[in-house]
Short mmCIF file of C-alpha atoms in Angstrom, two decimals:
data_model
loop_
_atom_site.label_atom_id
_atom_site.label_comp_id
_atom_site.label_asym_id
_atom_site.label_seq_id
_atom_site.Cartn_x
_atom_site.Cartn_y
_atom_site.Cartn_z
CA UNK A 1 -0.92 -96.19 43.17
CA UNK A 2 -0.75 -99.97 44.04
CA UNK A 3 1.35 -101.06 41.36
CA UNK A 4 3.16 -97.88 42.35
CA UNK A 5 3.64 -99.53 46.03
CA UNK A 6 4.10 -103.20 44.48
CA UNK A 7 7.19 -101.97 42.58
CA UNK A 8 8.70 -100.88 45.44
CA UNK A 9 11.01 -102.38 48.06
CA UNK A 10 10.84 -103.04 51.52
CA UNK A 11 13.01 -100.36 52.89
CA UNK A 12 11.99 -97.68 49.56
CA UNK A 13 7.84 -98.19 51.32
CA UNK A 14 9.61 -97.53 54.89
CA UNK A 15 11.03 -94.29 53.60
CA UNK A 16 7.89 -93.40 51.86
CA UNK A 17 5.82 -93.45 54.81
CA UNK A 18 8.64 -91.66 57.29
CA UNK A 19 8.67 -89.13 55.02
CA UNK A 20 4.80 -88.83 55.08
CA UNK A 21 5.43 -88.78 58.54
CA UNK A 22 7.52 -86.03 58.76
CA UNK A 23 6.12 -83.97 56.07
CA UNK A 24 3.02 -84.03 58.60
CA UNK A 25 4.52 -82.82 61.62
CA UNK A 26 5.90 -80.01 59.85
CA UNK A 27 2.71 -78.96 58.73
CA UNK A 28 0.97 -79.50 62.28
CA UNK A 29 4.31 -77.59 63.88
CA UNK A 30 3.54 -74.48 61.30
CA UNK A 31 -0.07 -75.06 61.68
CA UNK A 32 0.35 -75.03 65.55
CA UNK A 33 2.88 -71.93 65.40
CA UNK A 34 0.85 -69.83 62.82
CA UNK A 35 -2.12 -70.46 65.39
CA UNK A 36 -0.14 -69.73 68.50
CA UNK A 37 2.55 -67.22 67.66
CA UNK A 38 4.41 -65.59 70.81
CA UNK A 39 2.58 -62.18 72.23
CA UNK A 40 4.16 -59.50 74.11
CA UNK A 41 2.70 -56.35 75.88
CA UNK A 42 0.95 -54.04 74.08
CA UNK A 43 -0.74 -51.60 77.06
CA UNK A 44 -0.95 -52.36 80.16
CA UNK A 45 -2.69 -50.93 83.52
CA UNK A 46 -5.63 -49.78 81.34
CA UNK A 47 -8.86 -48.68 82.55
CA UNK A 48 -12.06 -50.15 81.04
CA UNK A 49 -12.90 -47.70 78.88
CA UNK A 50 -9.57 -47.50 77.18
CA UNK A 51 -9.29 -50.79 76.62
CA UNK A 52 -12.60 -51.09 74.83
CA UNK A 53 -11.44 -48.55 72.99
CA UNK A 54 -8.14 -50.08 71.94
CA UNK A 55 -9.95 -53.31 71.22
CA UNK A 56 -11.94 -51.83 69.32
CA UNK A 57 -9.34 -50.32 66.97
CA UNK A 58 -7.47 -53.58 66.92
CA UNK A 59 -10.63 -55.40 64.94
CA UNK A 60 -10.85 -53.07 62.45
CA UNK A 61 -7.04 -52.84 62.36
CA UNK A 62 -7.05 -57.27 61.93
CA UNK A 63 -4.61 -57.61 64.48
CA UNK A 64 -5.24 -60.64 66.63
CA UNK A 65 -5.22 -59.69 70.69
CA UNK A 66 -5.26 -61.47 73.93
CA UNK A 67 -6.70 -59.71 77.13
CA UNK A 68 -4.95 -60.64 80.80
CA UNK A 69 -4.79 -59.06 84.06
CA UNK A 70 -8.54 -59.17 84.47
CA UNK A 71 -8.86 -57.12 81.18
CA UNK A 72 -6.32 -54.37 82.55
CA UNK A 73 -3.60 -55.83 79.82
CA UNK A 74 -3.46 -56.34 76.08
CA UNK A 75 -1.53 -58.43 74.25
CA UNK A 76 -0.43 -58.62 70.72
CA UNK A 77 1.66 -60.75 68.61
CA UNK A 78 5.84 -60.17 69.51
CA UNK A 79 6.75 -59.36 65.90
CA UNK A 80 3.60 -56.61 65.54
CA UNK A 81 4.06 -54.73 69.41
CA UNK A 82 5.94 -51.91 67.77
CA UNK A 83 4.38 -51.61 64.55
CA UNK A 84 0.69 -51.44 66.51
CA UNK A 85 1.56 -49.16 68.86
CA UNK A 86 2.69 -46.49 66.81
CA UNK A 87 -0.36 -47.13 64.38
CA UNK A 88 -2.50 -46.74 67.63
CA UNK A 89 -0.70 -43.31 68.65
CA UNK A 90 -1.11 -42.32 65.45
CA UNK A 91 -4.75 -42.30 65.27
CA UNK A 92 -4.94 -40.78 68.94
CA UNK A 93 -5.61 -43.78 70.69
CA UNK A 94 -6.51 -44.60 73.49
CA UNK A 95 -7.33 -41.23 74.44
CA UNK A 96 -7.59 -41.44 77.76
CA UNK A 97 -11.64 -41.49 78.04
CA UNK A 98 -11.61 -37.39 77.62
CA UNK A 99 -11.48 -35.03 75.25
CA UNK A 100 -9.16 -32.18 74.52
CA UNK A 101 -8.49 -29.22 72.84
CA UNK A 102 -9.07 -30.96 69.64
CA UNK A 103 -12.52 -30.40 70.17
CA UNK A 104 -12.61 -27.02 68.55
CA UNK A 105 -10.77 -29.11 65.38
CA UNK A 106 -13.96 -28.75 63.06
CA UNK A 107 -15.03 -25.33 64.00
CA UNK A 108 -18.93 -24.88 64.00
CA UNK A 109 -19.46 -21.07 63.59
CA UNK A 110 -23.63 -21.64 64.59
CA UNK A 111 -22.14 -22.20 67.94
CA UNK A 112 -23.41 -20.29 70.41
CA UNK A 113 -21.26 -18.26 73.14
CA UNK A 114 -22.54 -20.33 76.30
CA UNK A 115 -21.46 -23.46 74.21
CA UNK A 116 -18.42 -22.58 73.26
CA UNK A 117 -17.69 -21.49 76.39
CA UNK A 118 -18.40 -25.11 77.75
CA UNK A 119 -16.18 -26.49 75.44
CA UNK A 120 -13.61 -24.80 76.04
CA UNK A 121 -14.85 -25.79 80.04
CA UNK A 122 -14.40 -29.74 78.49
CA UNK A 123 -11.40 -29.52 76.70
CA UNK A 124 -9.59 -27.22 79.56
CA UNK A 125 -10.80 -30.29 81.84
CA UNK A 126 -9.52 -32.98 79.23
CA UNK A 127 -6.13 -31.41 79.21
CA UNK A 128 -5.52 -31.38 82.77
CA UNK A 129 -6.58 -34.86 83.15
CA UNK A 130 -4.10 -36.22 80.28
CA UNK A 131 -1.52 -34.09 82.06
CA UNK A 132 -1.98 -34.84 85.51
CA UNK A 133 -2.27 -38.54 84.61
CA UNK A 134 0.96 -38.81 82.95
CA UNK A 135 2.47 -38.59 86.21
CA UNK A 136 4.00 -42.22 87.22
CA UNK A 137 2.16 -42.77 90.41
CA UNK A 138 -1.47 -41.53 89.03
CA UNK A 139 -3.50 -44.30 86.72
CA UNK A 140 -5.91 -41.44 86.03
CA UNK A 141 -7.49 -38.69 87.10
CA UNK A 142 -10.58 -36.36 87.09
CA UNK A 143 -11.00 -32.85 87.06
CA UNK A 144 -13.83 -30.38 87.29
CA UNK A 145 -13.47 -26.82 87.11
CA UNK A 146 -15.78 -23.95 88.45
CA UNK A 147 -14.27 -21.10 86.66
CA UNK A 148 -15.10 -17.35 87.34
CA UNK A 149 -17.01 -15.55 84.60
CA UNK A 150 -15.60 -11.40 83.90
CA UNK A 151 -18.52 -9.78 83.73
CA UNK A 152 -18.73 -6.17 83.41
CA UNK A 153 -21.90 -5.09 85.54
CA UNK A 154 -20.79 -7.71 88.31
CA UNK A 155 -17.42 -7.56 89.07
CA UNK A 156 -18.05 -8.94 92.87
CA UNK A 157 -18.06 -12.65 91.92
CA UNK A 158 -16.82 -16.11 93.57
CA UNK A 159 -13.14 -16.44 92.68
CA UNK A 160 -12.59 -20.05 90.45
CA UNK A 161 -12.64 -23.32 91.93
CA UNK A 162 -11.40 -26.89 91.02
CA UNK A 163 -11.41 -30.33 92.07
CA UNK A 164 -9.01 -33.02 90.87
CA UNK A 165 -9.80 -36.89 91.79
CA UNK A 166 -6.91 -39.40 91.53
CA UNK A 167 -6.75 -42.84 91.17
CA UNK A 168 -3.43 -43.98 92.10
CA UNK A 169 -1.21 -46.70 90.53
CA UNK A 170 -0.74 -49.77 93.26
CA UNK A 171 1.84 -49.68 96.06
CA UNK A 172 1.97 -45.74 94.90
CA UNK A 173 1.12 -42.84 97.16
CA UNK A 174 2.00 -38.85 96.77
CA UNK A 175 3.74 -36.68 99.21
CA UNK A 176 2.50 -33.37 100.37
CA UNK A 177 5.30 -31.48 97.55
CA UNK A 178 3.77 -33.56 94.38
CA UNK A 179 0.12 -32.79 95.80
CA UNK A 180 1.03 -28.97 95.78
CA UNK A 181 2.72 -29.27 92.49
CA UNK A 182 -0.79 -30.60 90.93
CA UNK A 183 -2.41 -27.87 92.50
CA UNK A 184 -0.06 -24.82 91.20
CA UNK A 185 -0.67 -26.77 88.15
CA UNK A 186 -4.49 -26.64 88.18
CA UNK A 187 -4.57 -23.21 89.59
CA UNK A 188 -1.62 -22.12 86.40
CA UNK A 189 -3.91 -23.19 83.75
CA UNK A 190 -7.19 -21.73 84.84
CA UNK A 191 -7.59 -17.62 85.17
CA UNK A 192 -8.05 -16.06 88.55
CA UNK A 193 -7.36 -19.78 90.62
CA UNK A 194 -5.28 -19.90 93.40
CA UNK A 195 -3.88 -23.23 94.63
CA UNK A 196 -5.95 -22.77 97.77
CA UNK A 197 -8.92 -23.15 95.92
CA UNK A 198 -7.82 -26.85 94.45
CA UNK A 199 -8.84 -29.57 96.34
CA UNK A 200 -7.12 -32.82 95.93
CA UNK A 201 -9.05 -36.35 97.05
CA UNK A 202 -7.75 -40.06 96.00
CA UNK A 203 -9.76 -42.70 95.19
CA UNK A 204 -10.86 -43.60 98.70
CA UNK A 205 -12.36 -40.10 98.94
CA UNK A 206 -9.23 -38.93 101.38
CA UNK A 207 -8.44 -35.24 100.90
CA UNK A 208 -5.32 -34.98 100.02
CA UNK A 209 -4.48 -30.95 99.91
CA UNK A 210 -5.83 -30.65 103.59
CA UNK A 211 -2.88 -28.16 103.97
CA UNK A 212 -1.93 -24.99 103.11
CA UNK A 213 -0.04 -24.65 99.80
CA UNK A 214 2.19 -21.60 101.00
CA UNK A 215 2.07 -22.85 104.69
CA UNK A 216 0.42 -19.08 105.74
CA UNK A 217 -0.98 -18.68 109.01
CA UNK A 218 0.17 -21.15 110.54
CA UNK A 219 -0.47 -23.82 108.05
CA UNK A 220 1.54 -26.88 107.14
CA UNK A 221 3.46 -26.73 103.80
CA UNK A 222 5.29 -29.40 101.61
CA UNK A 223 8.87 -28.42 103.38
CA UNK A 224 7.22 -28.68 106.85
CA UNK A 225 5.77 -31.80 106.20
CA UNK A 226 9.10 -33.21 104.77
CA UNK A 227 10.96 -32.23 108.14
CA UNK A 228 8.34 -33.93 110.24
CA UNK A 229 9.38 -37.10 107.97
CA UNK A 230 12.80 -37.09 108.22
CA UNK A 231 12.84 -36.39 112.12
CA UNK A 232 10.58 -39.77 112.47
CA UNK A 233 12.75 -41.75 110.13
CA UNK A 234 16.05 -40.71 111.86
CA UNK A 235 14.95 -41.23 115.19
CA UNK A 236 13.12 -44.37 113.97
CA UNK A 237 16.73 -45.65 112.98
CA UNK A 238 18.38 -44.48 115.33
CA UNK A 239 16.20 -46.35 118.21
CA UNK A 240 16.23 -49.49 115.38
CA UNK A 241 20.31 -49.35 115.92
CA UNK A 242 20.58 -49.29 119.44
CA UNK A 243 17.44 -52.27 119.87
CA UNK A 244 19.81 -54.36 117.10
CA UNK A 245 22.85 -54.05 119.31
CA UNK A 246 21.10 -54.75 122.83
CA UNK A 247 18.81 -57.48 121.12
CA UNK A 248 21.33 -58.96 118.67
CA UNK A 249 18.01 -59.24 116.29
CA UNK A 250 15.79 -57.55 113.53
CA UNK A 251 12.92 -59.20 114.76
CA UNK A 252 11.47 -55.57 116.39
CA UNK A 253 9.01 -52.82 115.57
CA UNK A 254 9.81 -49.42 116.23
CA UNK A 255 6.72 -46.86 115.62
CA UNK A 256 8.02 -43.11 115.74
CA UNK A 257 5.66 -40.05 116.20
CA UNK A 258 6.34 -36.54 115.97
CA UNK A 259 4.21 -33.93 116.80
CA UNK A 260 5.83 -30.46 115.40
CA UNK A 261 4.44 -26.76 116.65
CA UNK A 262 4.78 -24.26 113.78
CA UNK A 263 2.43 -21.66 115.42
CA UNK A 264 3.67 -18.41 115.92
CA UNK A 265 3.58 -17.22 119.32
CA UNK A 266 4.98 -13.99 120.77
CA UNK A 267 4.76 -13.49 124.38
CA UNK A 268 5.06 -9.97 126.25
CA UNK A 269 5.53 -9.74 129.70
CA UNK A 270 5.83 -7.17 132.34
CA UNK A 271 6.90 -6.89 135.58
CA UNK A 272 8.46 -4.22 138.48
CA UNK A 273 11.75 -3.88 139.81
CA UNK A 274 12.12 -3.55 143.66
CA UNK A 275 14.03 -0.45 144.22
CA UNK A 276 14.82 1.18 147.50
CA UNK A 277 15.89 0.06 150.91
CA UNK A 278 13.10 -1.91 151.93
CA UNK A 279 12.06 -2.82 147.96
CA UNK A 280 9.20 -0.78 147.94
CA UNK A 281 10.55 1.64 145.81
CA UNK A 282 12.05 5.06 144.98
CA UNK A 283 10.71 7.93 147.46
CA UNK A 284 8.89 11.03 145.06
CA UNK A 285 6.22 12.34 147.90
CA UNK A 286 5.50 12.32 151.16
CA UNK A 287 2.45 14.36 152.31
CA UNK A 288 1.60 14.27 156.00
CA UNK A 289 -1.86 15.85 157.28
CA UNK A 290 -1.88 16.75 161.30
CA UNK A 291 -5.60 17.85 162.63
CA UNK A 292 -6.48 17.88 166.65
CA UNK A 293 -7.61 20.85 169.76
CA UNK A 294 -5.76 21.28 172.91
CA UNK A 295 -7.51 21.07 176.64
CA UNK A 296 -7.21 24.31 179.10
CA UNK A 297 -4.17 22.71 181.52
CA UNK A 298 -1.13 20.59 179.88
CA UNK A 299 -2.58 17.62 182.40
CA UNK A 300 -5.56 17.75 180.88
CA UNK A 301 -3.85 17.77 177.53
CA UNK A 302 -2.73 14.40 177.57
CA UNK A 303 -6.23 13.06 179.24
CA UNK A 304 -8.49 14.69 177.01
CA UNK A 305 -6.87 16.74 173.56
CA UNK A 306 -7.54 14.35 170.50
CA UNK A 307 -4.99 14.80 166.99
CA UNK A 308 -5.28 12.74 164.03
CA UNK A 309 -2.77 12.47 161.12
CA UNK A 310 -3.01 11.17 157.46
CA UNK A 311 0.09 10.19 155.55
CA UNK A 312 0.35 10.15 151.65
CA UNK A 313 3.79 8.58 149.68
CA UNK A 314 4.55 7.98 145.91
CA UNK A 315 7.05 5.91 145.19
CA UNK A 316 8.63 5.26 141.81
CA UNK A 317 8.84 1.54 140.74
CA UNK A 318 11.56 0.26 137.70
CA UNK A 319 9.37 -1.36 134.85
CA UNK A 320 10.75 -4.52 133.13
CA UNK A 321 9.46 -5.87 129.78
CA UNK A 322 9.88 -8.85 128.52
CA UNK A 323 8.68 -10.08 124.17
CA UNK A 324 9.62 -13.22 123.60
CA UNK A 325 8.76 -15.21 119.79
CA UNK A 326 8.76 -18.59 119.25
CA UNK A 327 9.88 -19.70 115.86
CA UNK A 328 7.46 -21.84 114.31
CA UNK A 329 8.82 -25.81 113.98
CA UNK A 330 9.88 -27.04 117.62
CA UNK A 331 9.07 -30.29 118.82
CA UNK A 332 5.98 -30.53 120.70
CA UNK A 333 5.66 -34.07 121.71
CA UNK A 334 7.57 -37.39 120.96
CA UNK A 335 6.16 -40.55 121.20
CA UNK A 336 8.16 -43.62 120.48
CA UNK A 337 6.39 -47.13 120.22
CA UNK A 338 8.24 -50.86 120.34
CA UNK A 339 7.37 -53.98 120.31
CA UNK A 340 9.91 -56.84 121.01
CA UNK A 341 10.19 -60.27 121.67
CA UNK A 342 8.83 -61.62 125.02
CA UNK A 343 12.55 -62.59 125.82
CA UNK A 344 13.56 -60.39 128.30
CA UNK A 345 12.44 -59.75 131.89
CA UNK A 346 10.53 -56.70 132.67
CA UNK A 347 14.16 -54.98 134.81
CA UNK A 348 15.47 -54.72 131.67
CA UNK A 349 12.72 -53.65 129.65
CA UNK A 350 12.60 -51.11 132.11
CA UNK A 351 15.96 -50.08 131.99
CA UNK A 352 15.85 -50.38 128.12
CA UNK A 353 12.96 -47.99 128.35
CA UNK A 354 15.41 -45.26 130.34
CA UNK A 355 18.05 -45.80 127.84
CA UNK A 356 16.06 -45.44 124.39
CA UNK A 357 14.67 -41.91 126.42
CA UNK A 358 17.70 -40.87 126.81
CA UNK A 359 19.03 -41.88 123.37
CA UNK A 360 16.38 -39.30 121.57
CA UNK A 361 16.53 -36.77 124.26
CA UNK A 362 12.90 -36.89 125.45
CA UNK A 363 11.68 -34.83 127.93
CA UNK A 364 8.59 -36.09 130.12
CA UNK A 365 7.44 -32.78 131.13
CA UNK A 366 6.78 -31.98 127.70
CA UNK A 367 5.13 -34.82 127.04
CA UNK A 368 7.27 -37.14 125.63
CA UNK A 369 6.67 -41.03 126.23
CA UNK A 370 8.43 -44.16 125.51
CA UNK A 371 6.20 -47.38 125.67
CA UNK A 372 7.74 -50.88 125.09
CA UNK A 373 5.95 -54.15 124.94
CA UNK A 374 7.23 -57.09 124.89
CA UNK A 375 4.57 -59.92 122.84
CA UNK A 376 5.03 -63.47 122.61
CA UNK A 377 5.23 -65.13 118.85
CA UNK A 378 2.01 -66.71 118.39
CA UNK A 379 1.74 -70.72 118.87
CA UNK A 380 0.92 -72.11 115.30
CA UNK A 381 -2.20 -73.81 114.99
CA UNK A 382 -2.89 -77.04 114.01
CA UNK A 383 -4.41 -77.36 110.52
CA UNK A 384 -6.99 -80.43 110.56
CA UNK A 385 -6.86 -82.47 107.68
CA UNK A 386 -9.36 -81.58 104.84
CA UNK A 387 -12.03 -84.73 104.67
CA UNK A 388 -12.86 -86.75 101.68
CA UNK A 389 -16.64 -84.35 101.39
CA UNK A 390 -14.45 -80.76 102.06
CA UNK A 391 -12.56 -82.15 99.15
CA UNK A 392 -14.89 -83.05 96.89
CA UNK A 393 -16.92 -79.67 97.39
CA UNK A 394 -13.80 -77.67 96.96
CA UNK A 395 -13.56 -79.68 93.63
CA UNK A 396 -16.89 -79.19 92.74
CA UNK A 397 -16.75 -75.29 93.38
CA UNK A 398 -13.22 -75.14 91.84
CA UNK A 399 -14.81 -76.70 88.79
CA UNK A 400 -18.29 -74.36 88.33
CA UNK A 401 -16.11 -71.67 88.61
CA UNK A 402 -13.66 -72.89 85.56
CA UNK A 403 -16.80 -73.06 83.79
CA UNK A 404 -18.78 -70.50 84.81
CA UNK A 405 -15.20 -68.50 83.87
CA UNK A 406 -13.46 -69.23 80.35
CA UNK A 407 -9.82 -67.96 80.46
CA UNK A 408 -8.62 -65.39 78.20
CA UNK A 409 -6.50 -67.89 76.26
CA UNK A 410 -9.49 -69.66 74.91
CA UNK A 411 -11.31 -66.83 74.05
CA UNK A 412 -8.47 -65.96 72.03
CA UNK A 413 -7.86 -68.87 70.59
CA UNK A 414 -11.36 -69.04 69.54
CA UNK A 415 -10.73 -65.84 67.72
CA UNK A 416 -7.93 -67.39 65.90
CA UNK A 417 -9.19 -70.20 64.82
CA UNK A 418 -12.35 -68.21 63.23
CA UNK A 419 -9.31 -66.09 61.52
CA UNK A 420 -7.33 -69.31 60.17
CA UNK A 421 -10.56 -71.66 59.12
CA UNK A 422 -8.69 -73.16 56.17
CA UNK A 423 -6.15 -74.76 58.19
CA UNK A 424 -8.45 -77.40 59.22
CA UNK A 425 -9.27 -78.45 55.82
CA UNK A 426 -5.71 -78.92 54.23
CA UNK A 427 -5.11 -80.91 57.66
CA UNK A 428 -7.58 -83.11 57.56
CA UNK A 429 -6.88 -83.67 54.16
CA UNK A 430 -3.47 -84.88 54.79
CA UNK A 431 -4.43 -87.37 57.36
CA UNK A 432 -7.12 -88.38 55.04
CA UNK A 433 -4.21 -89.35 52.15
CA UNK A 434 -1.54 -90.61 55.19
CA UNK A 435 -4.51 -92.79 56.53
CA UNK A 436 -5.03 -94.05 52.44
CA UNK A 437 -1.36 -94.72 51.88
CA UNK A 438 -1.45 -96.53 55.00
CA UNK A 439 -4.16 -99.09 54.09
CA UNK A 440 -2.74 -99.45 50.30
CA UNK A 441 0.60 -100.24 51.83
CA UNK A 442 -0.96 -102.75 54.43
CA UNK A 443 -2.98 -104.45 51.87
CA UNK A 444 -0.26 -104.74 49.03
CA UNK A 445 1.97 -107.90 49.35
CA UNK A 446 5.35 -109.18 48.00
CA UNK A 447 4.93 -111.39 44.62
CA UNK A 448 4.86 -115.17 45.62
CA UNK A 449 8.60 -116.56 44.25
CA UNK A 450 7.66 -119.28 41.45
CA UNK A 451 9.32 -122.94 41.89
CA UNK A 452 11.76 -124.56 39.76
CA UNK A 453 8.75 -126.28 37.76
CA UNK A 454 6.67 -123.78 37.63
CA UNK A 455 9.66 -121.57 36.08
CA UNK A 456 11.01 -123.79 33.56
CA UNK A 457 6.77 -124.28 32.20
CA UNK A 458 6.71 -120.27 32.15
CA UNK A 459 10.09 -120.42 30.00
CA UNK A 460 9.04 -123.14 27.81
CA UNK A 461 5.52 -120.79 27.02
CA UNK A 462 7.89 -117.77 26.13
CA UNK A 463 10.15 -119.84 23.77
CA UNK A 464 7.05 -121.05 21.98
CA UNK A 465 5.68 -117.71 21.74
CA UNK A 466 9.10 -116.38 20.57
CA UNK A 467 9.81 -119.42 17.75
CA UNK A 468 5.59 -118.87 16.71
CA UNK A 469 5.96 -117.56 13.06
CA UNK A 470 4.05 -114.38 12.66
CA UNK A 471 1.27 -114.94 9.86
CA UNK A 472 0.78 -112.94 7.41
CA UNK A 473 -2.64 -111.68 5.89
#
């Protein structure tokens, strides 16, 4: 190898060791890229359980992972997203931390009735959680069924029952129609359930089917609900239009409330119609009863006789009646809430609060109220300046926590690197022979350039050597 480097030239040994050079950055570029190749989404929004699960299939499967979002999200290499996904729906996974009708898969005929009967309980349960969570706005769901038992010396038994628990996706709600279209769904799938019987409750324990599901007696219903919306948010913008023209600015609050009746009320009422001259009524009978004695002279008569009369009438009085019904769904109150800018003076505020109420129609004898404040912006305050010891404690705390915490990244990259061990040798072997060529190169020198002496005495040796005769033996 030295008298490999001695041969060579100046610029030939400055090749070399580019070369060298750049053959070693391309292996530490392919090292670095087979180590960190570009991941993508595999699942995302996963409960705890199903990502265990998935996790779990992704060892055996040898498929390198990453877990973000707090554990919620997996990731997998770009080029393998497809290819592991369809492997992982293949096998049934994740399954959604419940169990379906493939339960009764391997059928076990030592089973007894009251345990098949609970699986089929289970995997009725299982189903309507897989179904109810593939809704967009659910992230899962729980269901538990209570259903009634035909039995033939009993018929008088509780009808079925079912609750549902939902966990819902963030910045995602239901409305009162997709609530009653998971009950008909419960109550469709399970014998002798009506959707009255299916209670609906979030995550935060807030019933959610606290109405009626056919809106009987009285009760609200999806389409009832709805209205009430849509009244709020078309008053609500129309009170938002007229404040944007008066105020020239967006920088309001309008709160809308509105309070619908859909009781059914029928009134009946009755009442007489004055008839007659003087109103009293129609004359039917008039009855008059004369008792009294006369005295022995006519002057006495007057003085002393004594006559007493009773008078009976029946009159006939009109009748009027009255039934009056009150379709269910008129207003009962309106109450309209703003808050403004404290830029204008309380006359106009005033007379903006006459002109809004007569904008929406409100009537105060039924209730209706308009209330309009008008708050200053709040003063900002001034931040003091974080001292040298608030500093170095945030640091401090900031730091435990790093450690206390590894990110995701170097867990997986820990996983990697137990994955591709034999990188590090072959690298450190090529520094090993770039650091050797190195040192040979340094230490090898240019041949010293003989003088004019010193050549001719080398030429004169080589003629001698040349003219020597060879000897024979």
């Amino acid at each position: 190898m030295r008298q490999f480097f001695a041969s060579m030239s100046q610029r030939a040994r400055i090749a070399f060791v580019i070369g060298i050079v750049l053959i070693a950055g391309i292996v530490g570029a392919a090292s670095w890229w087979i180590m960190h190749p570009p991941y993508a989404v595999l699942f995302r929004d996963l409960r705890e359980t199903d990502a265990a699960e998935i996790s779990s299939a992704l060892d055996q499967m040898q498929v390198p992972y990453r877990l973000a979002d707090e554990g919620k999200t997996i990731l997998v290499p770009d080029a393998q997203v497809y290819e592991t996904r369809m492997k992982l729906v293949s096998q049934g996974v994740p399954k959604g931390g419940s169990v379906g009708f493939e339960l009764f898969k391997d059928s076990d005929y030592g089973v007894t009735e009251f345990a098949q009967r609970v699986n089929f309980q289970r995997a009725l349960q299982g189903e309507l959680e897989r179904t109810i969570s593939a809704l967009d706005e659910v992230a899962s769901a729980r269901v538990h069924l209570t259903i009634r038992r035909s039995d033939l010396f009993s018929p008088d038994q509780d009808p079925s029952k079912a609750s549902v628990t939902l966990t819902m996706r963030p910045a995602k709600h239901l409305d009162a129609r997709e609530v009653a279209g998971i009950q008909r769904l419960v109550a469709s799938a399970v014998e002798g359930l009506s959707p009255d019987a299916v209670v609906v409750l979030d995550d935060k324990g807030m019933m959610l089917s606290g109405y009626s599901a056919e809106g009987q007696n009285g009760g609200l219903n999806a389409s009832n609900l709805d209205a009430q919306s849509q009244m709020e948010s078309q008053l609500r913008a129309r009170v938002g239009e007229l404040l944007h023209r008066v105020l020239r600015t967006d920088n309001f609050t309008v709160s809308v409330n509105v309070s619908l009746d859909y009781d059914h009320v029928k009134q009946v009422r009755e009442q007489l119609i004055g008839q007659g001259k003087d109103g009293n009524g129609l004359l039917v009978r008039e009855k008059i009863n004369a008792t009294g004695h006369a005295a022995d002279s006519v002057d006495i008569d007057h003085a002393n006789g004594s006559t007493s009369s009773d008078r009976e009438v029946e009159y006939a009085h009109g009748r009027e009646q009255e039934e009056v019904e009150q379709a269910p769904g008129r207003v009962g109150r309106i109450s309209v809430g703003i808050v403004i800018p404290a830029t204008l003076p309380s006359s106009e505020i005033s007379k903006l609060s006459e002109v809004v109420s007569a904008g929406l129609g409100l009537d105060p004898t039924r209730g209706d109220k308009v209330d309009i404040a008008a708050i200053a912006p709040p003063e900002p305050v001034a931040v003091a300046a974080p001292t040298a010891l608030d500093s170095a404690v945030a640091a401090h705390a900031d730091a435990a926590a790093v450690t206390a915490a590894p990110s995701t990244d170097e867990a997986a990259s820990s996983v990697m690197a137990s994955r591709y061990w034999w990188i590090y040798p072959v690298i450190a072997a090529l520094v090993l022979f770039l650091v050797g060529a190195l040192l040979m190169a340094m230490r090898t020198s240019t041949p010293r350039r003989l003088t004019m002496s010193e050549r001719e005495a080398a030429l004169l040796r080589l003629r001698q050597w040349i003219e020597t005769p060879e000897v024979e033996r």
